[in-house]
Amino acid sequence: MADPGTTPEPGAAGALTHRQIVVIISGLMMGMLLAALDLTIVSTSIRTISDDLDGLSVQAWVTTAYLITSTISTPLYGKLSDLYGRRPFFLTAISLFVVGSALCGLAQDMYQLAAFRAFQGLGAGGLFSLALAIVGDIVPPRERARYQGYFLAVFGSSSVLGPLVGGFFASAEEILWVSGWRWVFLINVPIGIIALSVVARVLHIPHTRREHRIDVPGAVALTMMLVPLLIVAEQGREWGWTSGAAVLCYVIGGSGFIGFLSAEWRIGDDALLPIRLLNNQTFTVGSTLNFIIGMGMFGGLAALPLYLQIVKGHSPTESGLLMLPLTAGMMTGSIVSGQFISRTGRYKIFPIAGSVLFSLGMFLYSTMDVDTPLVVVGGFALLFGLGLGFNMQTLVLAMQNSVPPRDMGVATSSATFFRQMGGTLGTAVFLSVLFGSVVGNVADEIAKAAQDPDSAFSKALADPAVASDPDNAPIVNLVKNGGGAGISIDDSSFLSRLDPALARPVLEGFAQSMHLVFLIGASVLVLAFAISWFLPEEKLRTQSGLQARAAE
């Protein structure tokens, strides 16, 4: 029975023409632009948003809430689109994302913003995974590189425009009588409306519905597993990792994990994540690698802009542009790996080489301090991005190629799901480590500088002009009161107004905390190198998902 939400194209039973594929991809690009642009705009402006809403130390809630809902919804989109067709769910994902963006633009505090970002994440969960699944439907793995440039154009343009637009909005006091940073989210509304109209017009691919059961128990158990574990990852430093509340979260999350496995086993092929796929070595190893890479990738992307803005003192726009070497590395890695795989059909070398590069890049991040030249930071970012570029597309391709065509959506969403799940945990844990250690490190640095009468810090304090300047009051008062233990980092904007000599120990304290974060990230990513050797290298199919299903 044909899905009423789709219109079969000429030649659908066989290969689609190049023109048909380009028309469909144009619609996918509009949807992916929303998610890609959101990543760069928000990451470069989150400090300004946090300062304005007086909640820098709880910014992890904003990121974590978005990742929780996008992670949970990703496998739902994959499974339901396998059953009912991609088109209606891709349109739903765009609609939810647009509504969530509008709500984020109305937020009045950080916790409200986190709640609206969670709603926005419900749509984001389908944007990337469904777009990649549709590409798997219409383009054979060996020909994927031919169309890769279209998607790289989206990521490249969003990487350039995102920092510029995000920095412009974050730096503006008001635009059309609305606070400038709110346009970081409101800009998604007109883009989303255009994307909806384009996708509705061009995305028509055939689909045959299957008899099925909806895996409600699996979805409930998955939510029960993820939410408490992510909450304790964020709040553990305040509660205490062995506190009653933390232990309760561990118990609930563990129970959800057992319930999820039980539900997936009982429901069989209709499961969100069919257990039989775990017997597939490529699927299992690829999912594990995506989880580990997600932890390192999202953790690094969360911490690096903070280093550039707080430690190096750059504006949101400047820090966004300074992230371009990382984007250039990702694009270069994707192009090189895609072209090589298209010509040879071999792909295993790239996860291995990529894991070496991004592990080394993350370790080099841990050596950065207040005086590290920006050209060196850019070199580290290029190396890190190149490793990611070798891995991300390759792992999705390997997982799609290893499963039956009817599981294309499940395989694609699983790759995205495990990467996002790792990213959610990585972001929560890394930022918790950062903000859990920074106050103590800053206090130690201030105390050490104050005890040295020959330090620039002590000499600045002894200068009446510096000590009487209201902009220096936060540090002057802390030293008079006996140290820096009471320093607040909820609003870090005071650093830009401090006398440079007084700001130095604060920046060094931040840099020390970031050393720890990047070292943890490097330790995690080293595991990817060991696991990547177990990834099988299967022969790539020369048929698209549509052709393979038609052949069946």
Coordinates of C-alpha atoms in Angstrom, one line a residue:
M1 CA 0.0 0.0 0.0
A2 CA 1.5 3.3 -1.0
D3 CA 2.0 5.9 1.6
P4 CA -0.5 8.7 1.0
G5 CA 2.1 11.2 2.2
T6 CA 4.3 10.5 -0.8
T7 CA 4.1 10.7 -4.5
P8 CA 6.0 8.1 -6.5
E9 CA 8.4 9.6 -9.0
P10 CA 9.1 8.2 -12.4
G11 CA 11.6 5.5 -12.2
A12 CA 11.2 5.1 -8.5
A13 CA 11.3 1.3 -8.7
G14 CA 14.8 1.7 -10.1
A15 CA 17.4 4.5 -9.8
L16 CA 16.2 8.1 -9.6
T17 CA 17.7 10.4 -12.1
H18 CA 20.4 13.0 -11.1
R19 CA 17.9 15.8 -11.5
Q20 CA 15.3 14.0 -9.2
I21 CA 18.0 13.5 -6.6
V22 CA 19.1 17.1 -6.7
V23 CA 15.6 18.3 -6.3
I24 CA 15.0 16.2 -3.3
I25 CA 18.3 17.1 -1.8
S26 CA 17.5 20.8 -2.1
G27 CA 14.6 20.2 0.3
L28 CA 16.8 18.3 2.7
M29 CA 19.3 21.1 2.7
M30 CA 16.7 23.6 3.9
G31 CA 15.9 21.4 6.9
M32 CA 19.5 20.7 7.7
L33 CA 20.3 24.4 7.4
L34 CA 18.1 25.0 10.4
A35 CA 19.9 22.6 12.7
A36 CA 23.4 23.5 11.4
L37 CA 22.8 27.2 11.7
D38 CA 21.4 26.8 15.2
L39 CA 24.5 25.0 16.4
T40 CA 26.9 27.8 15.4
I41 CA 24.7 30.7 16.3
V42 CA 23.9 29.4 19.8
S43 CA 27.4 28.2 20.7
T44 CA 28.9 31.6 19.9
S45 CA 26.3 33.6 21.8
I46 CA 25.6 31.5 24.8
R47 CA 27.9 33.5 27.1
T48 CA 26.1 36.7 26.2
I49 CA 22.7 35.1 26.8
S50 CA 23.9 33.6 30.1
D51 CA 25.2 36.9 31.3
D52 CA 22.0 38.7 30.4
L53 CA 19.9 36.1 32.1
D54 CA 22.4 35.9 35.0
G55 CA 23.1 32.2 34.8
L56 CA 26.4 31.3 33.2
S57 CA 27.0 28.5 35.7
V58 CA 23.7 26.8 34.7
Q59 CA 24.1 27.2 31.0
A60 CA 24.7 23.4 30.8
W61 CA 20.9 23.1 31.5
V62 CA 20.2 24.9 28.2
T63 CA 22.5 22.7 26.2
T64 CA 21.6 19.5 28.1
A65 CA 17.8 20.0 27.8
Y66 CA 18.1 20.4 24.1
L67 CA 20.3 17.3 23.7
I68 CA 18.0 15.2 26.0
T69 CA 14.9 15.7 23.9
S70 CA 16.7 15.6 20.5
T71 CA 18.4 12.4 21.6
I72 CA 15.2 10.7 22.8
S73 CA 13.2 11.7 19.7
T74 CA 15.9 10.6 17.2
P75 CA 15.2 6.9 17.3
L76 CA 11.4 7.6 17.3
Y77 CA 11.8 9.5 14.0
G78 CA 13.9 6.7 12.5
K79 CA 11.5 3.9 13.4
L80 CA 8.3 5.7 12.5
S81 CA 9.7 6.9 9.2
D82 CA 10.6 3.3 8.3
L83 CA 7.0 2.4 8.9
Y84 CA 5.1 5.5 7.6
G85 CA 7.5 7.2 5.3
R86 CA 10.1 10.0 5.8
R87 CA 8.1 13.0 4.4
P88 CA 5.4 13.6 7.2
F89 CA 8.0 13.2 9.9
F90 CA 10.5 15.5 8.3
L91 CA 7.8 18.2 8.0
T92 CA 6.8 17.6 11.7
A93 CA 10.5 18.0 12.8
I94 CA 10.8 21.3 11.0
S95 CA 7.5 22.5 12.5
L96 CA 8.4 21.6 16.1
F97 CA 11.8 23.2 15.7
V98 CA 10.3 26.5 14.4
V99 CA 7.8 26.7 17.3
G100 CA 10.5 25.9 19.8
S101 CA 12.7 28.6 18.4
A102 CA 9.9 31.2 18.7
L103 CA 9.4 30.2 22.4
C104 CA 13.2 30.4 23.1
G105 CA 13.1 34.0 21.8
L106 CA 10.5 34.8 24.5
A107 CA 12.4 33.2 27.5
Q108 CA 12.8 35.4 30.6
D109 CA 15.4 33.3 32.6
M110 CA 17.8 30.5 32.0
Y111 CA 15.6 27.7 33.3
Q112 CA 12.7 28.9 31.1
L113 CA 15.1 29.0 28.1
A114 CA 16.2 25.4 29.0
A115 CA 12.5 24.3 28.9
F116 CA 12.0 25.9 25.5
R117 CA 15.2 24.5 24.2
A118 CA 13.9 21.1 25.2
F119 CA 10.8 21.7 23.0
Q120 CA 13.0 22.8 20.2
G121 CA 15.1 19.6 20.6
L122 CA 12.0 17.5 19.8
G123 CA 12.2 18.8 16.3
A124 CA 16.0 18.8 16.0
G125 CA 16.0 15.1 16.6
G126 CA 14.6 14.5 13.2
L127 CA 16.3 17.1 11.1
F128 CA 19.7 15.4 10.7
S129 CA 18.7 11.7 11.0
L130 CA 15.8 11.9 8.6
A131 CA 17.8 13.9 6.0
L132 CA 20.6 11.3 6.1
A133 CA 18.1 8.4 6.0
I134 CA 16.5 9.9 2.9
V135 CA 19.9 10.3 1.2
G136 CA 20.4 6.6 2.0
D137 CA 17.1 5.9 0.3
I138 CA 17.9 7.6 -2.9
V139 CA 21.7 7.4 -3.3
P140 CA 23.8 4.2 -3.4
P141 CA 26.7 4.2 -0.9
R142 CA 29.4 4.1 -3.7
E143 CA 27.9 7.3 -5.3
R144 CA 27.4 9.3 -2.0
A145 CA 30.4 11.4 -2.6
R146 CA 28.9 12.8 -5.8
Y147 CA 26.2 14.6 -3.8
Q148 CA 28.3 15.3 -0.7
G149 CA 29.2 18.8 -1.8
Y150 CA 25.6 19.9 -1.5
F151 CA 25.5 19.1 2.2
L152 CA 29.0 20.4 2.8
A153 CA 27.8 23.7 1.3
V154 CA 25.2 23.9 4.0
F155 CA 27.6 23.2 6.8
G156 CA 30.2 25.5 5.3
S157 CA 27.8 28.4 4.9
S158 CA 26.3 27.9 8.3
S159 CA 29.8 27.8 9.9
V160 CA 30.6 31.2 8.3
L161 CA 27.2 32.8 8.7
G162 CA 26.5 31.4 12.1
P163 CA 29.3 33.1 14.0
L164 CA 28.8 36.4 12.2
V165 CA 25.0 36.5 12.6
G166 CA 25.1 35.1 16.2
G167 CA 27.8 37.6 17.2
F168 CA 25.9 40.4 15.6
F169 CA 22.7 39.5 17.4
A170 CA 24.5 38.9 20.7
S171 CA 26.4 42.2 20.5
A172 CA 23.3 44.3 19.7
E173 CA 21.4 45.9 22.5
E174 CA 18.1 45.9 20.5
I175 CA 16.9 45.0 17.0
L176 CA 13.3 46.1 16.2
W177 CA 12.7 46.8 19.9
V178 CA 13.7 43.2 20.9
S179 CA 16.9 42.3 22.8
G180 CA 19.5 41.4 20.2
W181 CA 20.3 37.9 21.5
R182 CA 16.7 36.8 21.2
W183 CA 17.1 37.0 17.4
V184 CA 19.5 34.1 17.7
F185 CA 16.4 32.0 18.0
L186 CA 13.8 34.1 16.3
I187 CA 15.8 34.1 13.0
N188 CA 14.9 30.4 12.7
V189 CA 11.2 31.3 12.3
P190 CA 11.3 32.8 8.8
I191 CA 14.0 30.3 7.7
G192 CA 11.8 27.4 9.0
I193 CA 8.7 28.7 7.2
I194 CA 10.7 28.8 3.9
A195 CA 12.1 25.3 4.6
L196 CA 8.6 23.9 5.3
S197 CA 7.3 25.3 1.9
V198 CA 10.3 23.9 0.0
V199 CA 10.2 20.5 1.6
A200 CA 6.4 20.1 1.2
R201 CA 6.8 20.9 -2.5
V202 CA 9.9 18.8 -3.5
L203 CA 10.1 15.9 -1.0
H204 CA 8.2 13.1 -2.8
I205 CA 9.7 9.6 -2.5
P206 CA 7.8 6.3 -2.7
H207 CA 7.1 4.3 0.4
T208 CA 5.3 1.0 1.2
R209 CA 3.8 0.8 4.6
R210 CA 4.3 -2.3 6.8
E211 CA 2.2 -3.9 9.4
H212 CA 3.5 -2.8 12.8
R213 CA 3.2 -2.2 16.5
I214 CA 4.2 1.1 18.1
D215 CA 6.9 0.6 20.6
V216 CA 5.4 2.8 23.4
P217 CA 7.0 0.8 26.3
G218 CA 10.4 1.1 24.6
A219 CA 10.0 4.9 24.3
V220 CA 8.9 5.3 27.9
A221 CA 11.7 3.1 29.2
L222 CA 14.2 5.1 27.0
T223 CA 13.0 8.3 28.6
M224 CA 13.2 6.8 32.0
M225 CA 16.7 5.7 31.4
L226 CA 18.2 8.9 29.9
V227 CA 16.6 11.8 31.8
P228 CA 17.7 10.9 35.4
L229 CA 21.2 10.0 34.3
L230 CA 21.6 13.3 32.5
I231 CA 20.1 15.3 35.4
V232 CA 22.7 13.7 37.8
A233 CA 25.4 14.4 35.3
E234 CA 24.5 18.1 35.5
Q235 CA 23.6 18.4 39.2
G236 CA 26.1 15.9 40.6
R237 CA 28.7 18.5 41.6
E238 CA 26.1 20.4 43.7
W239 CA 24.3 17.4 45.2
G240 CA 27.4 15.3 45.7
W241 CA 27.9 12.2 43.5
T242 CA 26.9 9.8 46.3
S243 CA 24.1 11.9 47.7
G244 CA 20.6 10.5 48.1
A245 CA 19.3 12.4 45.1
A246 CA 22.1 11.2 42.9
V247 CA 21.7 7.6 44.0
L248 CA 18.0 7.8 43.2
C249 CA 18.8 9.0 39.7
Y250 CA 21.2 6.1 39.2
V251 CA 18.6 3.6 40.4
I252 CA 15.8 5.1 38.1
G253 CA 18.2 5.3 35.1
G254 CA 19.4 1.7 35.7
S255 CA 15.8 0.5 36.0
G256 CA 15.0 2.3 32.7
F257 CA 17.9 0.7 31.0
I258 CA 16.7 -2.8 32.1
G259 CA 13.2 -1.9 31.1
F260 CA 14.3 -0.7 27.7
L261 CA 16.2 -3.9 26.9
S262 CA 13.2 -6.0 28.1
A263 CA 10.7 -4.0 26.0
E264 CA 12.9 -4.2 22.8
W265 CA 13.3 -7.9 23.3
R266 CA 9.6 -8.5 23.6
I267 CA 8.4 -6.4 20.7
G268 CA 10.9 -7.9 18.2
D269 CA 11.2 -6.2 14.8
D270 CA 8.9 -3.4 15.8
A271 CA 11.3 -2.2 18.5
L272 CA 12.8 1.3 18.4
L273 CA 16.2 -0.5 18.4
P274 CA 15.7 -4.2 17.2
I275 CA 17.8 -6.4 19.3
R276 CA 18.8 -8.4 16.2
L277 CA 20.8 -5.5 15.0
L278 CA 23.1 -5.8 18.0
N279 CA 24.3 -9.1 16.5
N280 CA 25.6 -7.1 13.5
Q281 CA 29.2 -6.2 14.3
T282 CA 29.4 -3.2 12.1
F283 CA 26.2 -1.8 13.7
T284 CA 27.5 -2.5 17.2
V285 CA 31.0 -1.1 16.7
G286 CA 29.7 1.9 14.7
S287 CA 27.2 2.7 17.5
T288 CA 29.9 2.5 20.2
L289 CA 32.3 4.7 18.2
N290 CA 29.5 7.3 17.6
F291 CA 28.8 7.4 21.4
I292 CA 32.5 8.0 22.2
I293 CA 33.0 10.5 19.5
G294 CA 29.9 12.3 20.5
M295 CA 31.3 12.7 24.1
G296 CA 34.5 14.2 22.8
M297 CA 33.0 16.3 20.0
F298 CA 30.2 18.0 22.0
G299 CA 32.4 18.4 25.0
G300 CA 35.1 20.1 23.0
L301 CA 32.5 22.3 21.1
A302 CA 31.0 23.4 24.4
A303 CA 34.3 24.3 26.1
L304 CA 36.3 25.8 23.2
P305 CA 34.1 28.9 22.7
L306 CA 34.3 29.5 26.4
Y307 CA 38.1 29.4 26.3
L308 CA 38.1 31.8 23.3
Q309 CA 35.7 34.3 24.9
I310 CA 36.6 34.1 28.6
V311 CA 40.3 33.3 28.7
K312 CA 41.3 35.0 25.4
G313 CA 38.8 37.8 25.7
H314 CA 37.2 37.6 22.2
S315 CA 33.7 38.7 21.3
P316 CA 31.1 36.1 20.3
T317 CA 31.6 37.0 16.7
E318 CA 35.4 36.7 16.9
S319 CA 35.2 33.4 18.8
G320 CA 32.8 32.0 16.2
L321 CA 35.2 33.0 13.4
L322 CA 38.1 31.5 15.3
M323 CA 36.2 28.1 15.2
L324 CA 36.4 28.1 11.4
P325 CA 39.6 26.0 11.3
L326 CA 37.7 23.2 13.1
T327 CA 34.9 23.5 10.5
A328 CA 37.5 23.5 7.7
G329 CA 39.1 20.4 9.1
M330 CA 35.7 18.6 9.2
M331 CA 34.9 19.6 5.7
T332 CA 38.3 18.6 4.4
G333 CA 38.1 15.2 6.2
S334 CA 34.6 14.6 4.8
I335 CA 35.6 15.4 1.2
V336 CA 38.8 13.4 1.3
S337 CA 37.2 10.3 2.9
G338 CA 34.1 10.5 0.7
Q339 CA 36.1 10.7 -2.6
F340 CA 38.4 7.9 -1.5
I341 CA 35.5 5.6 -0.5
S342 CA 33.6 6.4 -3.7
R343 CA 36.6 5.4 -5.8
T344 CA 37.8 2.3 -3.8
G345 CA 34.9 1.1 -1.8
R346 CA 37.2 0.9 1.3
Y347 CA 36.5 2.9 4.5
K348 CA 38.0 1.2 7.6
I349 CA 41.2 3.3 7.5
F350 CA 39.3 6.5 8.1
P351 CA 37.8 5.8 11.6
I352 CA 41.3 4.5 12.7
A353 CA 43.2 7.6 11.3
G354 CA 40.5 9.9 12.4
S355 CA 40.5 8.7 16.0
V356 CA 44.3 9.3 16.2
L357 CA 43.8 12.9 14.9
F358 CA 41.0 14.0 17.1
S359 CA 42.5 12.3 20.2
L360 CA 45.7 14.2 19.5
G361 CA 43.8 17.4 18.9
M362 CA 41.9 17.2 22.2
F363 CA 45.1 16.5 24.1
L364 CA 46.8 19.5 22.5
Y365 CA 43.7 21.6 23.6
S366 CA 44.7 20.7 27.2
T367 CA 48.0 22.5 26.8
M368 CA 46.4 25.9 26.0
D369 CA 46.8 28.7 28.5
V370 CA 46.2 32.4 28.6
D371 CA 49.2 33.2 26.4
T372 CA 48.7 30.5 23.7
P373 CA 48.8 32.2 20.3
L374 CA 45.6 32.0 18.3
V375 CA 47.4 30.5 15.3
V376 CA 48.3 27.6 17.5
V377 CA 44.7 27.2 18.8
G378 CA 43.6 27.2 15.1
G379 CA 46.1 24.5 14.3
F380 CA 44.8 22.3 17.1
A381 CA 41.2 22.9 16.0
L382 CA 42.1 22.0 12.4
L383 CA 43.6 18.7 13.5
F384 CA 40.5 18.0 15.7
G385 CA 38.1 18.8 12.9
L386 CA 40.0 16.7 10.4
G387 CA 39.6 13.6 12.7
L388 CA 35.9 14.3 13.1
G389 CA 35.5 14.6 9.3
F390 CA 37.1 11.3 8.7
N391 CA 34.7 9.6 11.1
M392 CA 31.2 11.1 11.1
Q393 CA 30.2 10.4 7.5
T394 CA 32.1 7.1 7.3
L395 CA 30.4 5.6 10.3
V396 CA 26.9 6.5 9.1
L397 CA 27.8 5.0 5.7
A398 CA 29.1 1.8 7.2
M399 CA 26.0 1.4 9.4
Q400 CA 23.5 2.1 6.6
N401 CA 25.4 -0.4 4.4
S402 CA 25.3 -3.2 7.0
V403 CA 21.6 -3.4 7.6
P404 CA 18.6 -4.5 5.4
P405 CA 17.1 -1.7 3.4
R406 CA 13.9 -1.7 5.5
D407 CA 16.0 -0.8 8.5
M408 CA 17.6 2.2 6.9
G409 CA 15.9 4.7 9.1
V410 CA 16.7 2.7 12.3
A411 CA 20.3 2.4 11.4
T412 CA 20.7 6.1 10.5
S413 CA 18.8 7.3 13.5
S414 CA 20.9 5.0 15.7
A415 CA 24.1 6.5 14.5
T416 CA 22.7 10.0 15.3
F417 CA 21.2 8.7 18.6
F418 CA 24.4 7.2 20.0
R419 CA 26.4 10.3 18.9
Q420 CA 23.9 12.6 20.5
M421 CA 23.6 10.5 23.7
G422 CA 27.4 10.6 24.0
G423 CA 27.3 14.3 23.3
T424 CA 24.6 14.9 25.9
L425 CA 26.5 13.1 28.6
G426 CA 29.8 14.6 27.5
T427 CA 28.5 18.2 27.6
A428 CA 26.8 17.7 31.0
V429 CA 29.9 16.1 32.5
F430 CA 32.5 18.3 30.9
L431 CA 30.7 21.6 31.8
S432 CA 30.0 20.2 35.3
V433 CA 33.7 19.5 35.7
L434 CA 34.6 23.0 34.3
F435 CA 32.2 25.0 36.6
G436 CA 32.8 22.7 39.5
S437 CA 36.5 23.3 39.5
V438 CA 36.8 26.9 38.3
V439 CA 35.9 28.7 41.5
G440 CA 38.5 26.8 43.5
N441 CA 41.1 27.3 40.8
V442 CA 40.4 31.0 40.5
A443 CA 40.6 31.3 44.3
D444 CA 43.9 29.6 44.4
E445 CA 45.4 31.8 41.7
I446 CA 44.1 35.0 43.3
A447 CA 45.5 33.9 46.7
K448 CA 48.9 33.0 45.1
A449 CA 49.1 36.3 43.2
A450 CA 48.1 38.3 46.3
Q451 CA 50.8 36.7 48.5
D452 CA 53.6 37.7 46.1
P453 CA 54.4 41.3 46.7
D454 CA 56.3 41.5 43.4
S455 CA 53.5 40.2 41.2
A456 CA 51.7 42.5 38.8
F457 CA 48.5 41.6 40.7
S458 CA 49.9 42.9 44.0
K459 CA 51.3 46.0 42.4
A460 CA 48.0 46.8 40.7
L461 CA 46.2 46.4 44.1
A462 CA 48.6 48.8 45.7
D463 CA 47.8 51.5 43.0
P464 CA 45.1 53.8 44.4
A465 CA 43.7 54.5 40.9
V466 CA 43.2 50.8 40.3
A467 CA 41.9 50.0 43.7
S468 CA 39.3 52.9 43.6
D469 CA 38.0 52.0 40.1
P470 CA 34.5 50.6 40.5
D471 CA 35.1 48.1 37.6
N472 CA 37.8 46.5 39.7
A473 CA 35.7 46.2 42.9
P474 CA 34.8 42.5 42.5
I475 CA 38.5 41.5 42.8
V476 CA 39.5 44.2 45.2
N477 CA 36.7 43.3 47.6
L478 CA 37.5 39.6 47.4
V479 CA 41.1 40.1 48.4
K480 CA 40.1 42.4 51.2
N481 CA 37.7 39.7 52.4
G482 CA 40.4 37.1 52.5
G483 CA 40.5 35.4 49.1
G484 CA 38.5 34.4 46.0
A485 CA 36.3 31.6 47.4
G486 CA 33.3 33.8 47.1
I487 CA 33.7 34.8 43.5
S488 CA 30.6 34.5 41.3
I489 CA 30.9 33.3 37.7
D490 CA 27.2 33.6 36.9
D491 CA 28.0 36.9 35.0
S492 CA 31.5 36.8 33.5
S493 CA 31.1 40.1 31.7
F494 CA 33.0 41.9 34.6
L495 CA 36.2 40.3 33.3
S496 CA 36.3 42.6 30.2
R497 CA 36.2 45.6 32.5
L498 CA 38.9 44.5 35.0
D499 CA 42.4 45.9 35.1
P500 CA 44.5 43.3 33.1
A501 CA 46.7 42.6 36.0
L502 CA 43.8 41.9 38.3
A503 CA 42.1 39.8 35.6
R504 CA 45.1 37.6 35.0
P505 CA 44.7 35.1 37.9
V506 CA 41.0 34.8 37.1
L507 CA 41.8 33.9 33.5
E508 CA 44.5 31.5 34.7
G509 CA 42.0 29.8 36.9
F510 CA 39.6 29.3 34.0
A511 CA 42.4 28.0 31.8
Q512 CA 43.4 25.4 34.5
S513 CA 39.8 24.1 34.7
M514 CA 39.7 23.8 30.9
H515 CA 43.0 21.8 31.0
L516 CA 41.2 19.2 33.1
V517 CA 38.1 19.2 30.8
F518 CA 40.2 18.6 27.7
L519 CA 42.4 16.0 29.3
I520 CA 39.2 14.0 30.3
G521 CA 38.0 14.4 26.7
A522 CA 41.3 13.1 25.3
S523 CA 41.2 10.1 27.6
V524 CA 37.7 9.3 26.4
L525 CA 38.6 9.7 22.7
V526 CA 41.6 7.3 23.0
L527 CA 39.1 4.5 23.5
A528 CA 37.8 5.2 20.0
F529 CA 41.2 4.4 18.5
A530 CA 41.2 1.0 20.2
I531 CA 37.6 0.2 19.2
S532 CA 37.9 1.4 15.6
W533 CA 40.2 -1.6 14.8
F534 CA 37.1 -3.9 15.3
L535 CA 35.0 -2.2 12.7
P536 CA 34.5 -4.7 9.8
E537 CA 35.0 -3.5 6.2
E538 CA 32.0 -4.8 4.2
K539 CA 31.5 -4.4 0.5
L540 CA 29.5 -1.3 -0.2
R541 CA 26.2 -1.7 -2.0
T542 CA 25.8 -0.2 -5.5
Q543 CA 22.0 0.1 -5.1
S544 CA 20.2 2.8 -3.2
G545 CA 17.7 1.9 -0.5
L546 CA 14.8 2.4 -2.8
Q547 CA 16.3 0.1 -5.5
A548 CA 17.1 -2.6 -2.9
R549 CA 13.6 -2.5 -1.4
A550 CA 12.2 -2.7 -5.0
A551 CA 14.4 -5.7 -5.7
E552 CA 13.1 -7.4 -2.5

